[in-house]
PDB file of C-alpha atoms in Angstrom:
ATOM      1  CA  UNK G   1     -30.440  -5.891 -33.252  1.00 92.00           C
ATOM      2  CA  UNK G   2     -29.884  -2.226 -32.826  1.00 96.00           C
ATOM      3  CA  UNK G   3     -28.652  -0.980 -28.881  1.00 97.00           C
ATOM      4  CA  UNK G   4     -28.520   2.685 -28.579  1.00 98.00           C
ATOM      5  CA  UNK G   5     -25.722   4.295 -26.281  1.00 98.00           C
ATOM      6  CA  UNK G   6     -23.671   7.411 -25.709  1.00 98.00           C
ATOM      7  CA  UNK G   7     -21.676   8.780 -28.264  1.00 98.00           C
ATOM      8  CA  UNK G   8     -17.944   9.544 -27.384  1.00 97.00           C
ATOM      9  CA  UNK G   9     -15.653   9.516 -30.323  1.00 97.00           C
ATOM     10  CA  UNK G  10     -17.403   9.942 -33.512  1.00 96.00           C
ATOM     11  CA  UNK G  11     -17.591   7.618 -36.134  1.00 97.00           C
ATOM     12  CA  UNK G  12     -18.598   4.372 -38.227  1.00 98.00           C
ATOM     13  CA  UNK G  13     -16.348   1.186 -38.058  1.00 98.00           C
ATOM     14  CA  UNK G  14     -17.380  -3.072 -37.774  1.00 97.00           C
ATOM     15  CA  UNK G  15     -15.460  -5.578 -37.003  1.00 97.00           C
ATOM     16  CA  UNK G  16     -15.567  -9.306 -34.830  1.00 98.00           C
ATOM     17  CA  UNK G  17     -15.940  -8.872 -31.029  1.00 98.00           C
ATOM     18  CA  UNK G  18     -13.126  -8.942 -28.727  1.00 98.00           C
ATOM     19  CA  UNK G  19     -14.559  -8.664 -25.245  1.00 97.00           C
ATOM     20  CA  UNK G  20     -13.372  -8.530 -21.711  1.00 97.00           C
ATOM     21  CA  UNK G  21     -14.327  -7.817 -18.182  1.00 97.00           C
ATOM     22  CA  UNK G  22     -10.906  -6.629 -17.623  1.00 96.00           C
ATOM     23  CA  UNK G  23     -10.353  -2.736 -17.791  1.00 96.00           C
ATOM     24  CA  UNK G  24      -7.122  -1.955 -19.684  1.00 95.00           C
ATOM     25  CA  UNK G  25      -4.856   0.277 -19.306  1.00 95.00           C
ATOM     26  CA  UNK G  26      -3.079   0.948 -22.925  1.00 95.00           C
ATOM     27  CA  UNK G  27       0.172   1.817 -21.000  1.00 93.00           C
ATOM     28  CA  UNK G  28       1.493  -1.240 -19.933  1.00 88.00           C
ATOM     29  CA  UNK G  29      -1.266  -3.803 -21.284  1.00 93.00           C
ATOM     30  CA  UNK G  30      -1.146  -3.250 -24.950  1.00 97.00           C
ATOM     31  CA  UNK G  31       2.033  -2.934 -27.359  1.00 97.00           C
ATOM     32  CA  UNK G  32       1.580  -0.100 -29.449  1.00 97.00           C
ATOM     33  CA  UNK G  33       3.506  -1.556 -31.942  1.00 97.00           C
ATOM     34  CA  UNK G  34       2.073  -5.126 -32.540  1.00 98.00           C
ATOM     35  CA  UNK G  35      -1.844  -4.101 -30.791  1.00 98.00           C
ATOM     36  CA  UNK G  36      -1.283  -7.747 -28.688  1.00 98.00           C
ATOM     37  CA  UNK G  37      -2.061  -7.571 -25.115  1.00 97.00           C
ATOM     38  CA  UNK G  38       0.959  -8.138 -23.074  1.00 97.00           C
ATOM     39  CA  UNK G  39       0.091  -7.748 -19.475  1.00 96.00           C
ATOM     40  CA  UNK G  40      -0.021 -12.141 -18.370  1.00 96.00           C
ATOM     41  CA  UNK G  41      -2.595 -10.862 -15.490  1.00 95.00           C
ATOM     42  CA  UNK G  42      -5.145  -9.750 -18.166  1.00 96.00           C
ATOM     43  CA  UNK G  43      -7.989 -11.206 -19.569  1.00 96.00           C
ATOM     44  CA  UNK G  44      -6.733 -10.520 -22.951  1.00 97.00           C
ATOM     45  CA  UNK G  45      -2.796 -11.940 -22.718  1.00 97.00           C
ATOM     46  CA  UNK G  46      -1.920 -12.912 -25.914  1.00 97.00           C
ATOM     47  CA  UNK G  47      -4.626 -11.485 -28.408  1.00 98.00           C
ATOM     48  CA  UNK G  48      -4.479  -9.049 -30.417  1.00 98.00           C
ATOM     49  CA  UNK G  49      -6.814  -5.980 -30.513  1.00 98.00           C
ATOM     50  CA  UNK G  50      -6.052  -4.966 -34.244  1.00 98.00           C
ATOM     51  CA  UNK G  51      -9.120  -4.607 -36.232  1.00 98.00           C
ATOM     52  CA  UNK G  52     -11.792  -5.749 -33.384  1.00 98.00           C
ATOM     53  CA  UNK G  53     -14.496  -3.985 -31.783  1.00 98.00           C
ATOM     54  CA  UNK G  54     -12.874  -3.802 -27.982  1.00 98.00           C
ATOM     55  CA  UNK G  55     -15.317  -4.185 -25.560  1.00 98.00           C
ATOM     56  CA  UNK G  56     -13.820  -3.630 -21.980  1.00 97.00           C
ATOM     57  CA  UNK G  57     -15.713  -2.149 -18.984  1.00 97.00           C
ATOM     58  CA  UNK G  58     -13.397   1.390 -18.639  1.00 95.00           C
ATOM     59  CA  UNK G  59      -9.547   2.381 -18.944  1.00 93.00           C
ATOM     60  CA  UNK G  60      -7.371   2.426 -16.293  1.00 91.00           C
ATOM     61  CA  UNK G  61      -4.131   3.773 -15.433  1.00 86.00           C
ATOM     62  CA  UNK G  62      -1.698   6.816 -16.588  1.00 84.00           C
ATOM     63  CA  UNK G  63      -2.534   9.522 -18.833  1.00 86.00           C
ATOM     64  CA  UNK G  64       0.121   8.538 -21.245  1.00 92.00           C
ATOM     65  CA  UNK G  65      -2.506   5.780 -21.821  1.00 93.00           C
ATOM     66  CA  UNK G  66      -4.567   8.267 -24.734  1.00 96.00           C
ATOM     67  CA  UNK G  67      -1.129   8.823 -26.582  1.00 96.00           C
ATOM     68  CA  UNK G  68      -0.470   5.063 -26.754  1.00 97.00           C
ATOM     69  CA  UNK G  69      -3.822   4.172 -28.032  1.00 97.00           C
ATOM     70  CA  UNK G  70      -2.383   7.282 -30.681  1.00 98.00           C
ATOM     71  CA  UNK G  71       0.012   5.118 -31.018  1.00 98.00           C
ATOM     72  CA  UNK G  72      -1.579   1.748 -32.251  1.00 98.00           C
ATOM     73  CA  UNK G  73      -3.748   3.646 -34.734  1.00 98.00           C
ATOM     74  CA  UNK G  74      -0.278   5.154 -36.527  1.00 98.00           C
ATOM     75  CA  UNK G  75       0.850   1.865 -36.643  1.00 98.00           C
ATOM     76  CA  UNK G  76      -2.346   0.137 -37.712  1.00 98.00           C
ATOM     77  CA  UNK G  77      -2.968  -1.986 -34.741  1.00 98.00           C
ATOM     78  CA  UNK G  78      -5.309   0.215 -33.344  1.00 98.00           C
ATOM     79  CA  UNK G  79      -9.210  -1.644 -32.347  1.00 98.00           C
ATOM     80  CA  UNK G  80     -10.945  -0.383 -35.497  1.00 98.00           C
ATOM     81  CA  UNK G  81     -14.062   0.692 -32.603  1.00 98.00           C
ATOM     82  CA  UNK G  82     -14.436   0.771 -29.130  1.00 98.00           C
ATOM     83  CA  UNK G  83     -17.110  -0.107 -26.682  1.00 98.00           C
ATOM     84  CA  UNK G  84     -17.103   0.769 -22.831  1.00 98.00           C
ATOM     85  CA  UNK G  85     -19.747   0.445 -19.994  1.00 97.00           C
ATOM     86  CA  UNK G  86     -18.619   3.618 -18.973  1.00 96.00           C
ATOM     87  CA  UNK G  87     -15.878   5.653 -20.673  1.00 96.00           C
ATOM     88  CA  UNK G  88     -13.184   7.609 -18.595  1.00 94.00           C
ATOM     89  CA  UNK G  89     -11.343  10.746 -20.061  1.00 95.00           C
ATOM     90  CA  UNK G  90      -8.245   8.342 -21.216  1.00 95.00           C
ATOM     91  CA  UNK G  91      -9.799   6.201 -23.283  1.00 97.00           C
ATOM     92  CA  UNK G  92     -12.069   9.340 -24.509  1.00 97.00           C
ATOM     93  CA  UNK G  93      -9.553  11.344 -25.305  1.00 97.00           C
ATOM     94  CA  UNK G  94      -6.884   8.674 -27.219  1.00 97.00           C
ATOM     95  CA  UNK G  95     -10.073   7.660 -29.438  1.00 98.00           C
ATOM     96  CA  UNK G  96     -10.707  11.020 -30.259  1.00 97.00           C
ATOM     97  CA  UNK G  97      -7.705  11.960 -31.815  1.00 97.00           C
ATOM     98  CA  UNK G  98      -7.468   8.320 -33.357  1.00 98.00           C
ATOM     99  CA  UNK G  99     -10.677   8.752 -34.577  1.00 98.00           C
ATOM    100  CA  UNK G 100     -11.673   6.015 -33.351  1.00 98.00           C
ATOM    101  CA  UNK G 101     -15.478   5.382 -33.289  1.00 98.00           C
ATOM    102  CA  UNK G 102     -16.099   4.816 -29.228  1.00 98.00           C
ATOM    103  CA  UNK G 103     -19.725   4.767 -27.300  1.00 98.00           C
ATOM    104  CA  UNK G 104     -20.788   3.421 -24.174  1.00 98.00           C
ATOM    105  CA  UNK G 105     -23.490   3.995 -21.854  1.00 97.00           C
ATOM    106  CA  UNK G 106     -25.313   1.407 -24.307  1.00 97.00           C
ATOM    107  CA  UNK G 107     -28.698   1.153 -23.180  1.00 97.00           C
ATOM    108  CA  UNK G 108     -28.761  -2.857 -22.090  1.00 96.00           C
ATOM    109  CA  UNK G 109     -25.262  -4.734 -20.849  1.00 96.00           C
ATOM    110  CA  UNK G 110     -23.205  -5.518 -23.573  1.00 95.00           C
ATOM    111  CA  UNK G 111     -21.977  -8.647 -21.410  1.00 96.00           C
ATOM    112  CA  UNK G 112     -25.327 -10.183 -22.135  1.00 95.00           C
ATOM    113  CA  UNK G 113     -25.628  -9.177 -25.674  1.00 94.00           C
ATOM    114  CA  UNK G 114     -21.924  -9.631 -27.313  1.00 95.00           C
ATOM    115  CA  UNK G 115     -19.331 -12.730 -27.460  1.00 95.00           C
ATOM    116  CA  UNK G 116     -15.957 -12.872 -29.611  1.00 96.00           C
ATOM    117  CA  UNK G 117     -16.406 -13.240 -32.578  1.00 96.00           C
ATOM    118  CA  UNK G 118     -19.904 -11.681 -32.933  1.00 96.00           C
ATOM    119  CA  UNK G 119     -19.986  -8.551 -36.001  1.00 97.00           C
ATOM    120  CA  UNK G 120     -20.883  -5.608 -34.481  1.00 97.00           C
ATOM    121  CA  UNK G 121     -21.272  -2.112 -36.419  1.00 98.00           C
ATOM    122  CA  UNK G 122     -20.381   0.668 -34.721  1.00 98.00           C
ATOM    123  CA  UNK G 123     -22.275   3.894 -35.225  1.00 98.00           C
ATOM    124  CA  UNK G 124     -21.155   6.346 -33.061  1.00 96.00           C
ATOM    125  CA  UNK G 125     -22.246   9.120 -34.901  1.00 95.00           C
ATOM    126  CA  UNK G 126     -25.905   7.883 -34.631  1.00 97.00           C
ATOM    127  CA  UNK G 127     -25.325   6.676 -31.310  1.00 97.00           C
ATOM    128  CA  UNK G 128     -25.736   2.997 -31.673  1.00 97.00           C
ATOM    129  CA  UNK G 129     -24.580  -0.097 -32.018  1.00 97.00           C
ATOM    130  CA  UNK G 130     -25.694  -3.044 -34.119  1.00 97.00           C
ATOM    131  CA  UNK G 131     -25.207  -6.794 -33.942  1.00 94.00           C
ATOM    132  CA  UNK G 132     -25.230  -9.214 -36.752  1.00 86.00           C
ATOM    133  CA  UNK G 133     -26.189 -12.524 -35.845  1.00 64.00           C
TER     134      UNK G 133
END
């Protein structure tokens, strides 16, 4: 199944699902040096993002927050793509230069579409995802 969206940071990556209704900030709710989520309020506590398509609804919080997700790609702990209902200037910007593929806008509600675990391609270059089921 192919779901077209806007492109944000350019790119191809796949990986399993990791999904939340949570928005995150990357300053305070992710370690940039391991990728787990260590805010206990969040959705996420305890997993790690490494290697997972993200889905989350927006970022939240500082600026700082586009350096950190920096961060986790230097240290290989970075999502290896991104997916947003509507992407704010943080996120934007730390995927950019991470080079991490991002899109959102996605034409139907990835809520109804996606669950952990579920392989999803990123093409953000196309502006699209696709779901393997």
């Amino acid at each position: 199944m192919i779901i077209h969206g806007r492109p944000i940071s350019r790119g191809i990556a796949s990986g399993p699902v990791l999904l939340t209704k949570d928005p995150i900030s990357f300053l305070g709710n992710v370690d940039p040096k391991t990728g787990n989520v260590i805010d206990p309020a969040h959705e996420l506590f305890g997993r790690c993002i490494k290697d997972t398509v993200l889905v989350f609804p927006a970022g939240k919080g500082s600026t700082v927050g586009s350096y950190v997700i920096y961060q986790l790609k230097k240290n290989n702990v970075a999502p290896a793509a991104i997916i947003n209902l509507d992407c704010e200037p943080i996120v934007a910007v730390g995927a950019i230069i991470s080079e991490i593929p991002l899109i959102d806008q996605l034409e139907k509600n990835p809520y109804d579409l996606l669950k952990d675990g579920d392989c999803v391609v990123v093409n953000s270059a196309a502006g699209f995802i696709e779901i393997s089921k």
